[in-house]
């Protein structure tokens, strides 16, 4: 495995950090094997890998939906399984298919999740509209029920929830899967702006093109192991698709 | 946080189709049930008043206190509007005769069999069957449905405690179900006032308790639905599990309990008891006849040394004594038969009571049975209604015939019977009653049936109400425990 020790990242503490992270399920399947990665504030990390490689397991470990068998998934230095409520204040999550409350409007959904994240004090409902505008949802759809939204619009709502929460870390599980190129482009622009705000972004994806475009660091996960990890600078002039395919076919 | 979750749950329910369907069904069923109940009660009341009046008129035409026979009627209780219970299954009146046991006969369903086929749907039935089903529909997908839609995972990416979440789910669902229930129930109560149903303060108190118990019962199904939803991954599975459990609790367990009690504590049929009473009666009369024959032979033997003249004189001297002796013996036989009959029915009642108690104990495994028993006890339309009525009628029977005996001694009336004369020349002739003077019934005690008191119904319903609280607590604890180990992915 190649490692990244550049860009002066050691000056700040990582926001998201996997330390010897291992997960073996009850049925004996080793989903994640000794994973080590770090995502610093203001940087985006893309995990590439085939289905079942362990990308979603990594995200679930950061969210403490499952406990690690060994190692730790840390958020702002706190192991997720030690204080799940604390780490959930610091992370936002956007899934492959953002499924919100379909009988609620975009504003109602945003309002609910904002309050749920602990933003009840001094929170104004107008903020929801501002955030929805920011993620590209026009005023005419703010009060429409979610069941009338397209997948792209729902994904924007999902990122709006992450924005309004104001969490320093964002976890995304294949967020552009199934989006048309325009919607995916807009989504990536949003992520870019969030990164520029100093948020740490960990994204699992199959989309090599988008990963290359957005990520500061890219890791390839194969059968639960991080087999490659390089920074954008290290990948300069390299064919990421070829590297990925080589790792997948076992040539590297 | 808790308030945010409850508000979301309530809003989500109100915005969904389940709420509209429940509200519509509750409104139609509850209002229809109360309206039909009021109309039926008014008809029963009218029938009761007419029957009592007719009986009074017939009493005033009676000629003798010795042959006093009448009927007493069970007064309809307005609580039957809400909980029909056994009120339409047990008889509405009993014939009162000096040497006859009290037995309620002529039930509403035996007279109008069509109503027995299409039974009256009361508020209790609506709660027990329909509302419990709606309660299940409100929570069967509370947890696993959110998991399937992906919102559960999204919610728990926030600092939400599982305990708060499940309690908020419960509270939100409860409020979501309470709204479509409370509005039609209050409208139904308004109808009761508009139709001027004669409800006393005690009735209102009992009605309020019945409604509280009904809400408690629906709460159980909400909590149970939540528990099953938190124990299963898919909403289709939880719905199936809940539907089967609902059928078992509403239909299977109560019937199975009654059948098991029938096997464990058998009770002879009324026909068997009547046959035993008849056998005893025949044997007593045989003994009486045999005794009379023996007495006659003994008397003849005592007079065996006498001449015909002496015998005639002896007979004339003793005629009234012998008649009195014979009458005394006859009355003793009648009393013995009456006492035996009373004993047999008491024994039957005790056996039935034992069987009934066993059936109730077994059926209480199901919250639906506990609810049914609690509601019937609160409404006073429970299985004890027949016994209570017959008890009151029996007490009235005793006081009436005590009064009749006293009146007979003070002012004997005429004999209303037909006089039959056998003459060797005229042959057989019959004549009308010898005395047409009627008795004065003005001072006669009147039958006054009392409704069970508030404290009495609370005492009777307490066990089942406490059981319902326990069931709710268990279901809720089960839901909390199941959700604490729920895989949120």
Coordinates of C-alpha atoms in Angstrom, one line a residue, chain B residues 14-456:
Chain B
X14 CA -51.8 13.3 9.6
X15 CA -50.3 13.9 6.2
X16 CA -50.6 10.2 5.3
X17 CA -53.6 8.3 3.9
X18 CA -54.0 6.1 7.1
X19 CA -55.2 9.1 9.1
X20 CA -57.9 10.1 6.7
X21 CA -59.1 6.5 6.4
X22 CA -59.1 6.0 10.1
X23 CA -60.9 9.3 10.7
X24 CA -63.6 8.4 8.2
X25 CA -64.1 4.9 9.4
X26 CA -64.1 6.0 13.1
X27 CA -66.6 8.7 12.4
X28 CA -69.0 6.6 10.5
X29 CA -68.8 3.5 12.8
X30 CA -68.9 5.3 16.1
X31 CA -71.7 7.7 15.2
X32 CA -73.7 4.9 13.6
X33 CA -73.1 2.6 16.6
X34 CA -74.2 5.2 19.0
X35 CA -77.2 6.2 16.9
X36 CA -78.4 2.6 16.6
X37 CA -77.7 2.0 20.3
X38 CA -79.9 5.0 21.3
X39 CA -82.7 3.9 19.0
X40 CA -82.6 0.3 20.3
X41 CA -82.4 1.5 23.9
X42 CA -85.4 3.8 23.4
X43 CA -87.4 0.9 21.8
X44 CA -86.4 -1.4 24.7
X45 CA -87.5 1.2 27.2
X46 CA -90.8 1.7 25.5
X47 CA -91.4 -2.1 25.4
X48 CA -90.4 -2.3 29.1
X49 CA -92.8 0.5 30.2
X50 CA -95.7 -1.0 28.2
X51 CA -95.1 -4.5 29.6
X52 CA -94.9 -3.2 33.2
X53 CA -98.2 -1.2 32.7
X54 CA -100.0 -4.2 31.2
X55 CA -98.8 -6.4 34.0
X56 CA -100.1 -3.9 36.6
X57 CA -103.5 -3.9 34.9
X58 CA -103.6 -7.7 34.9
X59 CA -102.7 -7.8 38.6
X60 CA -105.6 -5.5 39.4
X61 CA -107.9 -8.1 37.8
X62 CA -106.7 -10.9 40.1
X63 CA -109.2 -12.4 42.5
X64 CA -107.1 -14.1 45.1
X65 CA -103.9 -13.6 47.0
X66 CA -103.5 -17.4 47.2
X67 CA -103.3 -17.7 43.4
X68 CA -101.2 -14.6 42.8
X69 CA -99.1 -14.9 39.6
X70 CA -97.4 -12.1 37.8
X71 CA -94.3 -11.2 35.8
X72 CA -91.4 -8.9 36.6
X73 CA -89.4 -7.2 33.9
X74 CA -85.7 -6.3 33.7
X75 CA -85.3 -2.5 33.1
X76 CA -83.0 -1.6 30.2
X77 CA -79.7 0.1 31.3
X78 CA -78.6 3.0 29.1
X79 CA -75.1 1.7 29.3
X80 CA -76.2 -1.0 26.8
X81 CA -75.9 1.7 24.1
X82 CA -72.2 1.5 24.5
X83 CA -71.6 -2.0 25.7
X84 CA -74.3 -4.4 24.7
X85 CA -72.7 -7.3 26.6
X86 CA -75.2 -10.0 27.4
X87 CA -78.1 -7.6 27.8
X88 CA -79.8 -8.8 24.6
X89 CA -79.0 -12.4 25.2
X90 CA -80.5 -12.9 28.6
X91 CA -84.3 -12.9 29.2
X92 CA -86.3 -9.7 29.8
X93 CA -88.8 -11.0 32.3
X94 CA -89.5 -13.8 34.8
X95 CA -92.8 -15.3 35.7
X96 CA -93.5 -15.0 39.4
X97 CA -95.4 -17.9 41.0
X98 CA -95.2 -18.9 44.6
X99 CA -93.7 -22.3 44.1
X100 CA -91.7 -21.5 40.9
X101 CA -88.0 -20.6 40.7
X102 CA -87.1 -17.3 39.1
X103 CA -85.9 -17.7 35.6
X104 CA -85.3 -14.9 33.1
X105 CA -86.9 -15.7 29.8
X106 CA -87.8 -14.0 26.5
X107 CA -84.5 -12.5 25.5
X108 CA -84.4 -9.8 22.7
X109 CA -82.6 -12.2 20.4
X110 CA -84.9 -15.1 21.1
X111 CA -87.9 -12.9 20.1
X112 CA -86.2 -11.2 17.1
X113 CA -83.9 -13.9 15.7
X114 CA -82.9 -11.7 12.8
X115 CA -81.2 -9.3 15.2
X116 CA -79.2 -12.3 16.6
X117 CA -77.9 -13.0 13.1
X118 CA -77.0 -9.4 12.4
X119 CA -76.0 -8.4 15.8
X120 CA -76.0 -4.8 17.1
X121 CA -72.5 -3.2 16.7
X122 CA -71.8 -1.2 19.9
X123 CA -69.0 1.1 20.8
X124 CA -67.2 -1.7 22.6
X125 CA -67.2 -3.9 19.5
X126 CA -66.0 -1.0 17.4
X127 CA -63.1 -0.5 19.8
X128 CA -62.3 -4.2 20.2
X129 CA -62.3 -5.2 16.6
X130 CA -62.0 -2.2 14.3
X131 CA -59.9 0.3 16.4
X132 CA -57.4 -2.4 17.4
X133 CA -56.9 -3.1 13.7
X134 CA -56.4 0.6 13.0
X135 CA -54.0 0.8 15.9
X136 CA -51.9 -2.0 14.3
X137 CA -52.0 -0.2 11.0
X138 CA -50.6 2.9 12.6
X139 CA -47.5 1.2 14.0
X140 CA -46.8 -2.0 12.0
X141 CA -44.2 -0.2 9.9
X142 CA -43.1 2.4 12.4
X143 CA -39.6 1.1 12.7
X144 CA -39.0 -1.3 9.8
X145 CA -40.9 1.0 7.4
X146 CA -38.5 3.8 8.2
X147 CA -35.6 1.4 7.7
X148 CA -36.9 0.3 4.4
X149 CA -37.4 3.9 3.2
X150 CA -33.9 4.9 4.5
X151 CA -35.1 7.6 6.8
X152 CA -34.2 5.6 9.9
X153 CA -30.5 5.7 9.0
X154 CA -30.6 9.4 8.2
X155 CA -32.3 10.2 11.5
X156 CA -29.7 8.3 13.5
X157 CA -26.8 10.2 11.8
X158 CA -27.9 12.8 14.3
X159 CA -27.5 12.8 18.0
X160 CA -30.8 11.0 18.7
X161 CA -31.1 8.5 21.6
X162 CA -32.9 5.3 20.7
X163 CA -35.0 5.5 23.8
X164 CA -36.2 9.0 22.9
X165 CA -36.9 7.9 19.3
X166 CA -39.0 4.8 20.2
X167 CA -41.0 6.8 22.9
X168 CA -41.6 9.6 20.4
X169 CA -42.8 7.1 17.9
X170 CA -45.2 5.7 20.4
X171 CA -46.4 9.1 21.6
X172 CA -46.8 10.4 18.0
X173 CA -48.8 7.3 16.9
X174 CA -50.9 7.5 20.0
X175 CA -51.8 11.1 19.3
X176 CA -52.3 10.3 15.7
X177 CA -54.9 7.6 16.6
X178 CA -56.4 9.6 19.5
X179 CA -57.5 12.5 17.2
X180 CA -59.7 10.4 14.9
X181 CA -61.1 8.6 17.9
X182 CA -61.8 11.5 20.3
X183 CA -63.7 13.7 17.8
X184 CA -66.4 11.1 16.8
X185 CA -66.6 9.8 20.4
X186 CA -67.4 13.3 21.7
X187 CA -69.9 13.8 18.9
X188 CA -71.5 10.5 19.9
X189 CA -71.8 11.7 23.5
X190 CA -73.4 14.9 22.2
X191 CA -76.0 12.7 20.4
X192 CA -76.6 11.0 23.7
X193 CA -77.4 14.4 25.3
X194 CA -79.5 15.5 22.3
X195 CA -81.6 12.3 22.4
X196 CA -82.1 12.8 26.2
X197 CA -80.9 9.3 27.1
X198 CA -81.5 9.1 30.9
X199 CA -77.9 8.9 32.1
X200 CA -77.3 9.5 35.8
X201 CA -74.0 10.8 37.2
X202 CA -73.0 7.2 37.9
X203 CA -73.6 6.3 34.3
X204 CA -71.4 9.2 33.1
X205 CA -68.7 8.1 35.5
X206 CA -68.9 4.5 34.2
X207 CA -69.0 5.8 30.6
X208 CA -65.8 7.8 31.2
X209 CA -64.1 4.8 32.7
X210 CA -65.2 2.6 29.8
X211 CA -63.7 5.2 27.3
X212 CA -60.4 5.2 29.3
X213 CA -60.2 1.5 29.3
X214 CA -61.0 1.5 25.5
X215 CA -58.1 3.9 24.9
X216 CA -55.9 1.8 27.1
X217 CA -56.8 -1.2 24.9
X218 CA -56.0 0.6 21.7
X219 CA -52.7 1.8 23.3
X220 CA -51.8 -1.9 23.8
X221 CA -52.2 -2.6 20.1
X222 CA -50.1 0.5 19.2
X223 CA -47.3 -0.6 21.5
X224 CA -47.6 -4.2 20.3
X225 CA -47.4 -3.0 16.7
X226 CA -44.3 -0.9 17.6
X227 CA -42.7 -3.9 19.3
X228 CA -43.3 -6.2 16.3
X229 CA -42.1 -3.5 13.9
X230 CA -38.9 -3.2 16.0
X231 CA -38.4 -7.0 16.0
X232 CA -38.6 -7.4 12.2
X233 CA -36.7 -6.1 9.3
X234 CA -39.5 -5.9 6.8
X235 CA -42.9 -4.2 7.1
X236 CA -44.7 -7.0 5.2
X237 CA -43.4 -9.5 7.8
X238 CA -44.5 -7.4 10.7
X239 CA -47.9 -6.8 9.2
X240 CA -48.4 -10.6 8.7
X241 CA -47.2 -11.3 12.3
X242 CA -49.5 -8.7 13.7
X243 CA -52.5 -9.8 11.7
X244 CA -52.1 -13.4 12.9
X245 CA -51.6 -12.2 16.5
X246 CA -54.7 -10.0 16.1
X247 CA -56.8 -12.9 14.9
X248 CA -55.5 -15.0 17.8
X249 CA -56.2 -12.4 20.4
X250 CA -59.6 -11.4 19.2
X251 CA -61.0 -14.6 18.0
X252 CA -59.0 -17.7 18.9
X253 CA -57.9 -17.2 22.5
X254 CA -61.3 -16.3 24.0
X255 CA -63.1 -19.2 22.2
X256 CA -60.3 -21.6 23.1
X257 CA -60.5 -20.5 26.7
X258 CA -64.2 -21.2 26.9
X259 CA -63.8 -24.6 25.3
X260 CA -60.9 -25.5 27.6
X261 CA -63.0 -24.4 30.7
X262 CA -65.8 -26.6 29.4
X263 CA -63.5 -29.6 29.4
X264 CA -61.8 -28.8 32.7
X265 CA -64.9 -27.8 34.7
X266 CA -67.9 -29.6 33.1
X267 CA -71.4 -28.3 33.9
X268 CA -74.7 -30.3 33.5
X269 CA -77.2 -28.9 31.0
X270 CA -80.4 -27.3 32.0
X271 CA -82.3 -30.3 30.6
X272 CA -80.3 -32.7 32.8
X273 CA -81.1 -30.5 35.9
X274 CA -84.8 -30.4 35.0
X275 CA -84.8 -34.1 34.6
X276 CA -83.2 -34.6 38.0
X277 CA -85.8 -32.1 39.5
X278 CA -88.6 -34.1 37.8
X279 CA -87.3 -37.4 39.1
X280 CA -87.1 -36.0 42.6
X281 CA -90.6 -34.5 42.3
X282 CA -92.1 -37.8 41.1
X283 CA -90.3 -39.7 43.9
X284 CA -91.6 -37.2 46.5
X285 CA -95.2 -37.4 45.3
X286 CA -94.9 -41.2 45.2
X287 CA -93.8 -41.2 48.8
X288 CA -96.6 -38.8 49.6
X289 CA -99.2 -41.0 48.0
X290 CA -97.7 -44.1 49.6
X291 CA -97.8 -42.3 53.0
X292 CA -101.4 -41.4 52.5
X293 CA -102.3 -44.9 51.6
X294 CA -100.4 -46.2 54.7
X295 CA -102.2 -43.6 56.8
X296 CA -105.5 -44.7 55.4
X297 CA -104.8 -48.4 56.1
X298 CA -103.6 -47.5 59.6
X299 CA -106.7 -45.6 60.3
X300 CA -108.8 -48.4 58.9
X301 CA -106.9 -50.9 61.1
X302 CA -107.5 -48.7 64.1
X303 CA -111.2 -48.8 63.4
X304 CA -111.3 -52.5 62.6
X305 CA -113.0 -53.5 65.8
X306 CA -115.7 -50.8 65.4
X307 CA -119.2 -51.0 64.1
X308 CA -120.2 -49.2 60.9
X309 CA -121.9 -46.5 63.1
X310 CA -118.9 -46.1 65.2
X311 CA -116.7 -45.8 62.2
X312 CA -118.9 -43.1 60.6
X313 CA -118.8 -41.2 63.9
X314 CA -115.0 -41.6 64.2
X315 CA -114.6 -40.3 60.6
X316 CA -116.8 -37.3 61.3
X317 CA -114.9 -36.4 64.4
X318 CA -111.5 -36.7 62.7
X319 CA -112.4 -35.5 59.2
X320 CA -111.0 -31.9 59.6
X321 CA -107.9 -33.2 61.4
X322 CA -107.2 -35.7 58.8
X323 CA -107.8 -33.1 56.0
X324 CA -105.4 -30.8 57.8
X325 CA -102.8 -33.6 58.2
X326 CA -103.1 -34.4 54.5
X327 CA -102.8 -30.7 53.5
X328 CA -99.8 -30.3 55.8
X329 CA -98.1 -33.3 54.2
X330 CA -98.9 -32.1 50.7
X331 CA -97.5 -28.7 51.5
X332 CA -94.4 -30.3 53.0
X333 CA -93.9 -32.2 49.8
X334 CA -94.3 -29.0 47.8
X335 CA -91.9 -27.2 50.0
X336 CA -89.4 -30.0 49.7
X337 CA -89.7 -30.1 45.9
X338 CA -89.3 -26.3 45.8
X339 CA -86.3 -26.4 48.1
X340 CA -84.7 -29.1 46.0
X341 CA -85.4 -27.3 42.8
X342 CA -83.8 -24.2 44.4
X343 CA -80.8 -26.2 45.5
X344 CA -80.3 -27.8 42.1
X345 CA -80.4 -24.4 40.4
X346 CA -78.0 -23.0 43.0
X347 CA -75.7 -26.0 42.4
X348 CA -76.0 -25.4 38.7
X349 CA -75.3 -21.7 39.2
X350 CA -72.2 -22.5 41.3
X351 CA -70.9 -25.0 38.7
X352 CA -71.5 -22.5 36.0
X353 CA -69.8 -19.8 38.0
X354 CA -66.8 -22.0 38.5
X355 CA -66.6 -22.8 34.8
X356 CA -67.1 -19.1 33.9
X357 CA -64.4 -18.0 36.3
X358 CA -62.0 -20.6 34.8
X359 CA -62.9 -19.5 31.2
X360 CA -62.3 -15.9 32.2
X361 CA -59.0 -16.6 33.8
X362 CA -57.8 -18.5 30.7
X363 CA -59.1 -16.0 28.2
X364 CA -57.3 -13.1 30.0
X365 CA -54.2 -14.2 28.2
X366 CA -55.6 -12.1 25.4
X367 CA -55.9 -8.3 26.0
X368 CA -59.1 -8.4 23.9
X369 CA -60.8 -10.6 26.5
X370 CA -59.5 -8.5 29.4
X371 CA -60.9 -5.4 27.6
X372 CA -64.2 -7.2 26.9
X373 CA -64.6 -8.2 30.5
X374 CA -63.6 -4.8 31.8
X375 CA -66.0 -3.0 29.5
X376 CA -68.9 -5.3 30.3
X377 CA -68.3 -4.9 34.0
X378 CA -68.1 -1.1 33.8
X379 CA -71.3 -1.1 31.7
X380 CA -73.0 -3.6 34.0
X381 CA -73.9 -5.8 31.1
X382 CA -71.5 -8.5 32.2
X383 CA -72.3 -12.2 32.7
X384 CA -73.3 -11.4 36.3
X385 CA -76.3 -9.4 35.0
X386 CA -78.6 -12.4 34.8
X387 CA -77.6 -13.5 38.3
X388 CA -78.0 -10.0 39.7
X389 CA -81.4 -9.6 38.1
X390 CA -82.6 -13.0 39.2
X391 CA -81.3 -12.3 42.7
X392 CA -83.3 -9.1 42.8
X393 CA -86.3 -10.8 41.4
X394 CA -86.0 -13.7 43.9
X395 CA -85.9 -11.2 46.8
X396 CA -88.9 -9.5 45.3
X397 CA -90.6 -12.9 45.0
X398 CA -90.1 -13.6 48.7
X399 CA -91.3 -10.2 49.8
X400 CA -94.3 -10.3 47.4
X401 CA -95.5 -13.7 48.6
X402 CA -94.9 -12.8 52.2
X403 CA -97.1 -9.8 51.6
X404 CA -99.6 -12.0 49.7
X405 CA -99.8 -14.5 52.7
X406 CA -100.4 -11.6 55.1
X407 CA -103.1 -10.2 52.8
X408 CA -104.7 -13.5 52.4
X409 CA -105.0 -13.8 56.2
X410 CA -106.3 -10.3 56.6
X411 CA -108.7 -10.0 53.6
X412 CA -109.1 -13.3 51.8
X413 CA -110.2 -12.9 48.3
X414 CA -112.4 -15.2 46.3
X415 CA -111.6 -18.3 44.4
X416 CA -111.2 -17.6 40.8
X417 CA -111.5 -21.3 39.8
X418 CA -114.3 -23.0 38.1
X419 CA -116.8 -25.0 40.3
X420 CA -117.5 -28.4 39.0
X421 CA -120.7 -30.2 40.2
X422 CA -121.5 -33.8 39.6
X423 CA -125.1 -34.7 40.1
X424 CA -126.7 -38.1 39.4
X425 CA -129.6 -36.4 37.7
X426 CA -128.1 -33.2 36.2
X427 CA -124.8 -34.8 35.3
X428 CA -121.6 -32.7 35.2
X429 CA -122.1 -29.0 35.4
X430 CA -119.6 -26.2 35.6
X431 CA -120.1 -22.7 36.9
X432 CA -118.3 -19.3 36.7
X433 CA -116.1 -18.2 39.6
X434 CA -118.0 -18.0 42.7
X435 CA -116.5 -14.7 43.7
X436 CA -115.6 -12.0 41.2
X437 CA -114.2 -9.6 43.8
X438 CA -110.7 -8.5 42.8
X439 CA -107.8 -8.0 45.2
X440 CA -106.5 -4.5 46.2
X441 CA -102.9 -4.3 44.9
X442 CA -102.4 -0.7 46.0
X443 CA -100.2 -1.7 49.0
X444 CA -98.4 -4.5 47.1
X445 CA -94.6 -4.1 46.9
X446 CA -93.3 -3.0 43.5
X447 CA -90.2 -4.5 41.8
X448 CA -87.5 -1.9 41.7
X449 CA -84.4 -3.0 39.8
X450 CA -81.2 -1.1 40.7
X451 CA -78.3 -0.4 38.5
X452 CA -74.9 -1.5 39.8
X453 CA -73.1 1.3 41.7
X454 CA -69.9 3.0 40.6
X455 CA -67.8 1.4 43.3
X456 CA -69.3 -2.0 42.5

